[in-house]
Backbone as XML, in Angstrom:
<?xml version="1.0"?>
<chain id="A" units="angstrom">
  <residue number="1" name="MET">
    <atom name="N" x="119.068" y="-61.618" z="132.106"/>
    <atom name="CA" x="119.710" y="-61.362" z="133.366"/>
    <atom name="C" x="119.517" y="-62.574" z="134.274"/>
  </residue>
  <residue number="2" name="ARG">
    <atom name="N" x="120.612" y="-62.967" z="134.908"/>
    <atom name="CA" x="120.575" y="-64.113" z="135.813"/>
    <atom name="C" x="121.017" y="-63.704" z="137.212"/>
  </residue>
  <residue number="3" name="PHE">
    <atom name="N" x="120.630" y="-64.529" z="138.175"/>
    <atom name="CA" x="121.118" y="-64.409" z="139.541"/>
    <atom name="C" x="122.282" y="-65.381" z="139.696"/>
  </residue>
  <residue number="4" name="TYR">
    <atom name="N" x="123.205" y="-65.065" z="140.595"/>
    <atom name="CA" x="124.313" y="-65.963" z="140.918"/>
    <atom name="C" x="124.511" y="-65.905" z="142.429"/>
  </residue>
  <residue number="5" name="LEU">
    <atom name="N" x="124.690" y="-67.066" z="143.060"/>
    <atom name="CA" x="124.797" y="-67.168" z="144.515"/>
    <atom name="C" x="126.225" y="-67.464" z="144.941"/>
  </residue>
  <residue number="6" name="ILE">
    <atom name="N" x="126.680" y="-66.744" z="145.961"/>
    <atom name="CA" x="127.922" y="-67.075" z="146.654"/>
    <atom name="C" x="127.517" y="-67.363" z="148.093"/>
  </residue>
  <residue number="7" name="SER">
    <atom name="N" x="127.649" y="-68.626" z="148.487"/>
    <atom name="CA" x="127.139" y="-69.081" z="149.775"/>
    <atom name="C" x="128.244" y="-69.728" z="150.599"/>
  </residue>
  <residue number="8" name="ASP">
    <atom name="N" x="128.090" y="-69.659" z="151.910"/>
    <atom name="CA" x="129.043" y="-70.317" z="152.795"/>
    <atom name="C" x="128.567" y="-71.712" z="153.200"/>
  </residue>
  <residue number="9" name="ASN">
    <atom name="N" x="127.372" y="-72.108" z="152.750"/>
    <atom name="CA" x="126.904" y="-73.456" z="153.101"/>
    <atom name="C" x="126.120" y="-74.084" z="151.956"/>
  </residue>
  <residue number="10" name="ILE">
    <atom name="N" x="126.162" y="-75.385" z="151.935"/>
    <atom name="CA" x="125.559" y="-76.142" z="150.835"/>
    <atom name="C" x="124.034" y="-76.127" z="150.893"/>
  </residue>
  <residue number="11" name="ASP">
    <atom name="N" x="123.459" y="-75.977" z="152.084"/>
    <atom name="CA" x="121.996" y="-75.966" z="152.205"/>
    <atom name="C" x="121.383" y="-74.795" z="151.436"/>
  </residue>
  <residue number="12" name="THR">
    <atom name="N" x="121.985" y="-73.634" z="151.574"/>
    <atom name="CA" x="121.486" y="-72.463" z="150.848"/>
    <atom name="C" x="121.667" y="-72.657" z="149.354"/>
  </residue>
  <residue number="13" name="GLN">
    <atom name="N" x="122.810" y="-73.201" z="148.968"/>
    <atom name="CA" x="123.049" y="-73.432" z="147.545"/>
    <atom name="C" x="122.021" y="-74.405" z="146.973"/>
  </residue>
  <residue number="14" name="MET">
    <atom name="N" x="121.741" y="-75.474" z="147.690"/>
    <atom name="CA" x="120.772" y="-76.463" z="147.200"/>
    <atom name="C" x="119.381" y="-75.843" z="147.072"/>
  </residue>
  <residue number="15" name="GLY">
    <atom name="N" x="118.978" y="-75.036" z="148.040"/>
    <atom name="CA" x="117.683" y="-74.373" z="147.966"/>
    <atom name="C" x="117.583" y="-73.436" z="146.775"/>
  </residue>
  <residue number="16" name="MET">
    <atom name="N" x="118.637" y="-72.690" z="146.533"/>
    <atom name="CA" x="118.638" y="-71.771" z="145.394"/>
    <atom name="C" x="118.673" y="-72.526" z="144.068"/>
  </residue>
  <residue number="17" name="ARG">
    <atom name="N" x="119.385" y="-73.636" z="144.024"/>
    <atom name="CA" x="119.417" y="-74.427" z="142.794"/>
    <atom name="C" x="118.034" y="-74.940" z="142.438"/>
  </residue>
  <residue number="18" name="LEU">
    <atom name="N" x="117.207" y="-75.221" z="143.442"/>
    <atom name="CA" x="115.841" y="-75.672" z="143.180"/>
    <atom name="C" x="115.021" y="-74.590" z="142.478"/>
  </residue>
  <residue number="19" name="THR">
    <atom name="N" x="115.411" y="-73.327" z="142.639"/>
    <atom name="CA" x="114.713" y="-72.229" z="141.976"/>
    <atom name="C" x="115.399" y="-71.819" z="140.678"/>
  </residue>
  <residue number="20" name="GLY">
    <atom name="N" x="116.472" y="-72.527" z="140.330"/>
    <atom name="CA" x="117.161" y="-72.239" z="139.076"/>
    <atom name="C" x="118.345" y="-71.294" z="139.205"/>
  </residue>
  <residue number="21" name="ILE">
    <atom name="N" x="118.734" y="-70.965" z="140.432"/>
    <atom name="CA" x="119.863" y="-70.055" z="140.645"/>
    <atom name="C" x="121.124" y="-70.871" z="140.891"/>
  </residue>
  <residue number="22" name="GLU">
    <atom name="N" x="122.097" y="-70.693" z="140.012"/>
    <atom name="CA" x="123.379" y="-71.381" z="140.161"/>
    <atom name="C" x="124.281" y="-70.579" z="141.081"/>
  </residue>
  <residue number="23" name="GLY">
    <atom name="N" x="125.316" y="-71.228" z="141.564"/>
    <atom name="CA" x="126.245" y="-70.529" z="142.434"/>
    <atom name="C" x="127.353" y="-71.432" z="142.903"/>
  </residue>
  <residue number="24" name="THR">
    <atom name="N" x="128.051" y="-70.960" z="143.915"/>
    <atom name="CA" x="129.194" y="-71.687" z="144.441"/>
    <atom name="C" x="129.201" y="-71.617" z="145.957"/>
  </residue>
  <residue number="25" name="VAL">
    <atom name="N" x="129.812" y="-72.619" z="146.576"/>
    <atom name="CA" x="129.977" y="-72.653" z="148.025"/>
    <atom name="C" x="131.434" y="-72.329" z="148.334"/>
  </residue>
  <residue number="26" name="VAL">
    <atom name="N" x="131.641" y="-71.398" z="149.254"/>
    <atom name="CA" x="132.976" y="-70.946" z="149.617"/>
    <atom name="C" x="133.134" y="-70.999" z="151.134"/>
  </residue>
  <residue number="27" name="HIS">
    <atom name="N" x="134.380" y="-71.122" z="151.584"/>
    <atom name="CA" x="134.606" y="-71.221" z="153.023"/>
    <atom name="C" x="135.669" y="-70.266" z="153.536"/>
  </residue>
  <residue number="28" name="THR">
    <atom name="N" x="136.644" y="-69.909" z="152.729"/>
    <atom name="CA" x="137.723" y="-69.037" z="153.175"/>
    <atom name="C" x="137.595" y="-67.663" z="152.524"/>
  </residue>
  <residue number="29" name="PRO">
    <atom name="N" x="138.213" y="-66.657" z="153.121"/>
    <atom name="CA" x="138.184" y="-65.326" z="152.505"/>
    <atom name="C" x="138.744" y="-65.320" z="151.076"/>
  </residue>
  <residue number="30" name="ASP">
    <atom name="N" x="139.787" y="-66.101" z="150.815"/>
    <atom name="CA" x="140.342" y="-66.169" z="149.459"/>
    <atom name="C" x="139.345" y="-66.768" z="148.476"/>
  </residue>
  <residue number="31" name="GLU">
    <atom name="N" x="138.612" y="-67.807" z="148.898"/>
    <atom name="CA" x="137.601" y="-68.416" z="148.035"/>
    <atom name="C" x="136.461" y="-67.439" z="147.761"/>
  </residue>
  <residue number="32" name="VAL">
    <atom name="N" x="136.041" y="-66.701" z="148.789"/>
    <atom name="CA" x="134.969" y="-65.718" z="148.618"/>
    <atom name="C" x="135.403" y="-64.642" z="147.635"/>
  </residue>
  <residue number="33" name="SER">
    <atom name="N" x="136.607" y="-64.142" z="147.821"/>
    <atom name="CA" x="137.129" y="-63.088" z="146.946"/>
    <atom name="C" x="137.213" y="-63.551" z="145.496"/>
  </residue>
  <residue number="34" name="ALA">
    <atom name="N" x="137.730" y="-64.752" z="145.282"/>
    <atom name="CA" x="137.840" y="-65.292" z="143.918"/>
    <atom name="C" x="136.467" y="-65.514" z="143.291"/>
  </residue>
  <residue number="35" name="ALA">
    <atom name="N" x="135.523" y="-66.032" z="144.075"/>
    <atom name="CA" x="134.166" y="-66.268" z="143.555"/>
    <atom name="C" x="133.479" y="-64.946" z="143.213"/>
  </residue>
  <residue number="36" name="LEU">
    <atom name="N" x="133.692" y="-63.931" z="144.029"/>
    <atom name="CA" x="133.092" y="-62.627" z="143.759"/>
    <atom name="C" x="133.687" y="-62.004" z="142.497"/>
  </residue>
  <residue number="37" name="ASP">
    <atom name="N" x="135.002" y="-62.090" z="142.355"/>
    <atom name="CA" x="135.649" y="-61.569" z="141.141"/>
    <atom name="C" x="135.096" y="-62.260" z="139.899"/>
  </residue>
  <residue number="38" name="LYS">
    <atom name="N" x="134.955" y="-63.579" z="139.977"/>
    <atom name="CA" x="134.429" y="-64.357" z="138.849"/>
    <atom name="C" x="132.992" y="-63.944" z="138.514"/>
  </residue>
  <residue number="39" name="ALA">
    <atom name="N" x="132.163" y="-63.816" z="139.557"/>
    <atom name="CA" x="130.760" y="-63.447" z="139.349"/>
    <atom name="C" x="130.633" y="-62.048" z="138.755"/>
  </residue>
  <residue number="40" name="MET">
    <atom name="N" x="131.486" y="-61.135" z="139.178"/>
    <atom name="CA" x="131.413" y="-59.757" z="138.684"/>
    <atom name="C" x="131.791" y="-59.655" z="137.213"/>
  </residue>
  <residue number="41" name="GLU">
    <atom name="N" x="132.499" y="-60.634" z="136.695"/>
    <atom name="CA" x="132.894" y="-60.624" z="135.289"/>
    <atom name="C" x="131.938" y="-61.387" z="134.384"/>
  </residue>
  <residue number="42" name="MET">
    <atom name="N" x="130.958" y="-62.091" z="134.954"/>
    <atom name="CA" x="129.982" y="-62.830" z="134.154"/>
    <atom name="C" x="128.987" y="-61.848" z="133.545"/>
  </residue>
  <residue number="43" name="LYS">
    <atom name="N" x="129.017" y="-61.713" z="132.245"/>
    <atom name="CA" x="128.181" y="-60.723" z="131.549"/>
    <atom name="C" x="126.689" y="-60.965" z="131.725"/>
  </residue>
  <residue number="44" name="GLU">
    <atom name="N" x="126.272" y="-62.226" z="131.850"/>
    <atom name="CA" x="124.852" y="-62.552" z="131.936"/>
    <atom name="C" x="124.288" y="-62.404" z="133.356"/>
  </residue>
  <residue number="45" name="VAL">
    <atom name="N" x="125.142" y="-62.215" z="134.365"/>
    <atom name="CA" x="124.698" y="-62.101" z="135.753"/>
    <atom name="C" x="124.334" y="-60.660" z="136.058"/>
  </residue>
  <residue number="46" name="GLY">
    <atom name="N" x="123.110" y="-60.450" z="136.546"/>
    <atom name="CA" x="122.635" y="-59.119" z="136.900"/>
    <atom name="C" x="122.587" y="-58.879" z="138.392"/>
  </residue>
  <residue number="47" name="VAL">
    <atom name="N" x="122.484" y="-59.982" z="139.174"/>
    <atom name="CA" x="122.408" y="-59.865" z="140.627"/>
    <atom name="C" x="123.268" y="-60.971" z="141.246"/>
  </residue>
  <residue number="48" name="VAL">
    <atom name="N" x="124.178" y="-60.580" z="142.111"/>
    <atom name="CA" x="124.986" y="-61.538" z="142.867"/>
    <atom name="C" x="124.410" y="-61.592" z="144.273"/>
  </residue>
  <residue number="49" name="LEU">
    <atom name="N" x="123.925" y="-62.760" z="144.668"/>
    <atom name="CA" x="123.404" y="-62.971" z="146.016"/>
    <atom name="C" x="124.533" y="-63.521" z="146.873"/>
  </residue>
  <residue number="50" name="MET">
    <atom name="N" x="124.735" y="-62.940" z="148.046"/>
    <atom name="CA" x="125.778" y="-63.418" z="148.957"/>
    <atom name="C" x="125.186" y="-63.647" z="150.335"/>
  </residue>
  <residue number="51" name="THR">
    <atom name="N" x="125.479" y="-64.791" z="150.924"/>
    <atom name="CA" x="125.017" y="-65.035" z="152.287"/>
    <atom name="C" x="125.779" y="-64.115" z="153.229"/>
  </residue>
  <residue number="52" name="GLU">
    <atom name="N" x="125.169" y="-63.857" z="154.360"/>
    <atom name="CA" x="125.729" y="-62.930" z="155.345"/>
    <atom name="C" x="127.158" y="-63.315" z="155.734"/>
  </residue>
  <residue number="53" name="LYS">
    <atom name="N" x="127.374" y="-64.581" z="156.036"/>
    <atom name="CA" x="128.697" y="-65.031" z="156.484"/>
    <atom name="C" x="129.733" y="-64.892" z="155.364"/>
  </residue>
  <residue number="54" name="ALA">
    <atom name="N" x="129.359" y="-65.213" z="154.135"/>
    <atom name="CA" x="130.288" y="-65.076" z="153.011"/>
    <atom name="C" x="130.633" y="-63.611" z="152.790"/>
  </residue>
  <residue number="55" name="LEU">
    <atom name="N" x="129.644" y="-62.747" z="152.833"/>
    <atom name="CA" x="129.892" y="-61.331" z="152.604"/>
    <atom name="C" x="130.826" y="-60.745" z="153.660"/>
  </residue>
  <residue number="56" name="LYS">
    <atom name="N" x="130.678" y="-61.162" z="154.897"/>
    <atom name="CA" x="131.516" y="-60.638" z="155.975"/>
    <atom name="C" x="132.988" y="-61.018" z="155.806"/>
  </residue>
  <residue number="57" name="GLN">
    <atom name="N" x="133.273" y="-62.025" z="155.000"/>
    <atom name="CA" x="134.651" y="-62.450" z="154.801"/>
    <atom name="C" x="135.418" y="-61.551" z="153.834"/>
  </residue>
  <residue number="58" name="CYS">
    <atom name="N" x="134.706" y="-60.735" z="153.068"/>
    <atom name="CA" x="135.396" y="-59.805" z="152.157"/>
    <atom name="C" x="134.586" y="-58.514" z="152.007"/>
  </residue>
  <residue number="59" name="THR">
    <atom name="N" x="134.241" y="-57.928" z="153.132"/>
    <atom name="CA" x="133.416" y="-56.730" z="153.156"/>
    <atom name="C" x="134.026" y="-55.582" z="152.357"/>
  </residue>
  <residue number="60" name="ASP">
    <atom name="N" x="135.340" y="-55.391" z="152.481"/>
    <atom name="CA" x="135.988" y="-54.282" z="151.770"/>
    <atom name="C" x="135.858" y="-54.418" z="150.261"/>
  </residue>
  <residue number="61" name="LYS">
    <atom name="N" x="136.054" y="-55.633" z="149.757"/>
    <atom name="CA" x="135.938" y="-55.858" z="148.309"/>
    <atom name="C" x="134.506" y="-55.643" z="147.842"/>
  </residue>
  <residue number="62" name="VAL">
    <atom name="N" x="133.537" y="-56.103" z="148.622"/>
    <atom name="CA" x="132.127" y="-55.913" z="148.274"/>
    <atom name="C" x="131.803" y="-54.430" z="148.204"/>
  </residue>
  <residue number="63" name="MET">
    <atom name="N" x="132.244" y="-53.670" z="149.205"/>
    <atom name="CA" x="131.970" y="-52.229" z="149.207"/>
    <atom name="C" x="132.656" y="-51.538" z="148.033"/>
  </residue>
  <residue number="64" name="GLU">
    <atom name="N" x="133.853" y="-51.966" z="147.695"/>
    <atom name="CA" x="134.550" y="-51.393" z="146.540"/>
    <atom name="C" x="133.749" y="-51.630" z="145.258"/>
  </residue>
  <residue number="65" name="TYR">
    <atom name="N" x="133.278" y="-52.858" z="145.065"/>
    <atom name="CA" x="132.467" y="-53.162" z="143.882"/>
    <atom name="C" x="131.170" y="-52.353" z="143.889"/>
  </residue>
  <residue number="66" name="LYS">
    <atom name="N" x="130.525" y="-52.245" z="145.043"/>
    <atom name="CA" x="129.260" y="-51.498" z="145.113"/>
    <atom name="C" x="129.452" y="-50.028" z="144.768"/>
  </residue>
  <residue number="67" name="LEU">
    <atom name="N" x="130.603" y="-49.485" z="145.126"/>
    <atom name="CA" x="130.854" y="-48.071" z="144.881"/>
    <atom name="C" x="131.380" y="-47.775" z="143.486"/>
  </residue>
  <residue number="68" name="THR">
    <atom name="N" x="131.979" y="-48.771" z="142.834"/>
    <atom name="CA" x="132.612" y="-48.498" z="141.541"/>
    <atom name="C" x="131.937" y="-49.158" z="140.353"/>
  </residue>
  <residue number="69" name="ARG">
    <atom name="N" x="131.046" y="-50.096" z="140.589"/>
    <atom name="CA" x="130.399" y="-50.812" z="139.488"/>
    <atom name="C" x="128.900" y="-50.610" z="139.546"/>
  </residue>
  <residue number="70" name="THR">
    <atom name="N" x="128.286" y="-50.481" z="138.390"/>
    <atom name="CA" x="126.831" y="-50.356" z="138.354"/>
    <atom name="C" x="126.151" y="-51.705" z="138.172"/>
  </residue>
  <residue number="71" name="SER">
    <atom name="N" x="126.887" y="-52.683" z="137.701"/>
    <atom name="CA" x="126.310" y="-54.002" z="137.460"/>
    <atom name="C" x="127.407" y="-55.050" z="137.607"/>
  </residue>
  <residue number="72" name="PRO">
    <atom name="N" x="127.090" y="-56.179" z="138.135"/>
    <atom name="CA" x="125.834" y="-56.624" z="138.729"/>
    <atom name="C" x="125.640" y="-56.063" z="140.136"/>
  </residue>
  <residue number="73" name="LEU">
    <atom name="N" x="124.409" y="-56.108" z="140.567"/>
    <atom name="CA" x="124.033" y="-55.680" z="141.900"/>
    <atom name="C" x="124.423" y="-56.762" z="142.896"/>
  </residue>
  <residue number="74" name="ILE">
    <atom name="N" x="125.016" y="-56.394" z="144.018"/>
    <atom name="CA" x="125.376" y="-57.354" z="145.066"/>
    <atom name="C" x="124.364" y="-57.209" z="146.194"/>
  </residue>
  <residue number="75" name="VAL">
    <atom name="N" x="123.729" y="-58.330" z="146.561"/>
    <atom name="CA" x="122.689" y="-58.314" z="147.584"/>
    <atom name="C" x="123.026" y="-59.333" z="148.663"/>
  </residue>
  <residue number="76" name="GLU">
    <atom name="N" x="123.016" y="-58.878" z="149.911"/>
    <atom name="CA" x="123.229" y="-59.770" z="151.055"/>
    <atom name="C" x="121.913" y="-60.462" z="151.382"/>
  </residue>
  <residue number="77" name="ILE">
    <atom name="N" x="121.969" y="-61.785" z="151.558"/>
    <atom name="CA" x="120.766" y="-62.531" z="151.907"/>
    <atom name="C" x="121.016" y="-63.313" z="153.195"/>
  </residue>
  <residue number="78" name="PRO">
    <atom name="N" x="119.995" y="-63.459" z="154.021"/>
    <atom name="CA" x="120.143" y="-64.299" z="155.214"/>
    <atom name="C" x="120.045" y="-65.766" z="154.815"/>
  </residue>
  <residue number="79" name="ASP">
    <atom name="N" x="120.640" y="-66.612" z="155.612"/>
    <atom name="CA" x="120.471" y="-68.050" z="155.425"/>
    <atom name="C" x="120.148" y="-68.666" z="156.777"/>
  </residue>
  <residue number="80" name="ARG">
    <atom name="N" x="120.169" y="-69.962" z="156.870"/>
    <atom name="CA" x="119.756" y="-70.596" z="158.119"/>
    <atom name="C" x="120.705" y="-70.318" z="159.269"/>
  </residue>
  <residue number="81" name="HIS">
    <atom name="N" x="121.912" y="-69.848" z="158.974"/>
    <atom name="CA" x="122.882" y="-69.522" z="160.009"/>
    <atom name="C" x="122.959" y="-68.025" z="160.285"/>
  </residue>
  <residue number="82" name="ALA">
    <atom name="N" x="122.072" y="-67.262" z="159.704"/>
    <atom name="CA" x="122.146" y="-65.801" z="159.810"/>
    <atom name="C" x="122.015" y="-65.350" z="161.258"/>
  </residue>
  <residue number="83" name="THR">
    <atom name="N" x="122.824" y="-64.360" z="161.602"/>
    <atom name="CA" x="122.781" y="-63.819" z="162.955"/>
    <atom name="C" x="122.065" y="-62.485" z="163.002"/>
  </residue>
  <residue number="84" name="ALA">
    <atom name="N" x="121.964" y="-61.814" z="161.866"/>
    <atom name="CA" x="121.339" y="-60.494" z="161.836"/>
    <atom name="C" x="119.828" y="-60.617" z="161.667"/>
  </residue>
  <residue number="85" name="ASN">
    <atom name="N" x="119.130" y="-59.710" z="162.287"/>
    <atom name="CA" x="117.698" y="-59.599" z="162.104"/>
    <atom name="C" x="117.476" y="-58.880" z="160.768"/>
  </residue>
  <residue number="86" name="ILE">
    <atom name="N" x="116.679" y="-59.449" z="159.884"/>
    <atom name="CA" x="116.508" y="-58.881" z="158.544"/>
    <atom name="C" x="115.968" y="-57.454" z="158.595"/>
  </residue>
  <residue number="87" name="SER">
    <atom name="N" x="115.112" y="-57.139" z="159.561"/>
    <atom name="CA" x="114.601" y="-55.768" z="159.649"/>
    <atom name="C" x="115.713" y="-54.806" z="160.054"/>
  </residue>
  <residue number="88" name="ASP">
    <atom name="N" x="116.668" y="-55.260" z="160.865"/>
    <atom name="CA" x="117.823" y="-54.423" z="161.205"/>
    <atom name="C" x="118.685" y="-54.171" z="159.981"/>
  </residue>
  <residue number="89" name="THR">
    <atom name="N" x="118.845" y="-55.190" z="159.143"/>
    <atom name="CA" x="119.629" y="-55.043" z="157.923"/>
    <atom name="C" x="118.983" y="-54.041" z="156.991"/>
  </residue>
  <residue number="90" name="ILE">
    <atom name="N" x="117.678" y="-54.130" z="156.805"/>
    <atom name="CA" x="116.960" y="-53.188" z="155.943"/>
    <atom name="C" x="117.049" y="-51.774" z="156.511"/>
  </residue>
  <residue number="91" name="SER">
    <atom name="N" x="116.888" y="-51.637" z="157.818"/>
    <atom name="CA" x="116.993" y="-50.316" z="158.450"/>
    <atom name="C" x="118.384" y="-49.729" z="158.254"/>
  </residue>
  <residue number="92" name="ARG">
    <atom name="N" x="119.424" y="-50.554" z="158.373"/>
    <atom name="CA" x="120.793" y="-50.086" z="158.179"/>
    <atom name="C" x="121.002" y="-49.622" z="156.740"/>
  </residue>
  <residue number="93" name="TYR">
    <atom name="N" x="120.470" y="-50.373" z="155.765"/>
    <atom name="CA" x="120.580" y="-49.974" z="154.363"/>
    <atom name="C" x="119.905" y="-48.627" z="154.112"/>
  </residue>
  <residue number="94" name="LEU">
    <atom name="N" x="118.709" y="-48.440" z="154.670"/>
    <atom name="CA" x="118.001" y="-47.170" z="154.506"/>
    <atom name="C" x="118.788" y="-46.018" z="155.126"/>
  </residue>
  <residue number="95" name="ALA">
    <atom name="N" x="119.311" y="-46.251" z="156.316"/>
    <atom name="CA" x="120.073" y="-45.196" z="156.989"/>
    <atom name="C" x="121.317" y="-44.831" z="156.181"/>
  </residue>
  <residue number="96" name="ASP">
    <atom name="N" x="122.011" y="-45.819" z="155.658"/>
    <atom name="CA" x="123.223" y="-45.563" z="154.856"/>
    <atom name="C" x="122.889" y="-44.908" z="153.518"/>
  </residue>
  <residue number="97" name="ALA">
    <atom name="N" x="121.815" y="-45.352" z="152.889"/>
    <atom name="CA" x="121.514" y="-44.901" z="151.527"/>
    <atom name="C" x="120.886" y="-43.513" z="151.497"/>
  </residue>
  <residue number="98" name="VAL">
    <atom name="N" x="119.899" y="-43.276" z="152.332"/>
    <atom name="CA" x="119.161" y="-42.015" z="152.241"/>
    <atom name="C" x="119.082" y="-41.240" z="153.540"/>
  </residue>
  <residue number="99" name="GLY">
    <atom name="N" x="119.722" y="-41.733" z="154.566"/>
    <atom name="CA" x="119.749" y="-40.998" z="155.826"/>
    <atom name="C" x="118.494" y="-41.122" z="156.658"/>
  </residue>
  <residue number="100" name="ILE">
    <atom name="N" x="117.677" y="-42.133" z="156.394"/>
    <atom name="CA" x="116.452" y="-42.351" z="157.168"/>
    <atom name="C" x="116.734" y="-43.384" z="158.246"/>
  </residue>
  <residue number="101" name="LYS">
    <atom name="N" x="116.434" y="-43.032" z="159.490"/>
    <atom name="CA" x="116.621" y="-43.988" z="160.579"/>
    <atom name="C" x="115.257" y="-44.393" z="161.100"/>
  </residue>
  <residue number="102" name="LEU">
    <atom name="N" x="114.987" y="-45.686" z="161.058"/>
    <atom name="CA" x="113.681" y="-46.193" z="161.530"/>
    <atom name="C" x="113.776" y="-46.684" z="162.943"/>
  </residue>
</chain>
């Protein structure tokens, strides 16, 4: 199982490459959508990491994949340009998944 990164900036991609995670840099909604489709078809990829800004460019497609596919797992990650507080993101996931509000 491998990780694959879809990032909106080269800094995040370079950092992930140092850890052995390959990926792509995208800037437009069409590029994000195409990269996500490609990653979802890679048999060896178990987790798709997406930066916050990239994920926001195709939220509907991400939610569709999350609801209809069991693999690979799509995970939103913060990067140096992230606007969301990571604890708020985790709290939102818990509230959506199991109905717990922290």
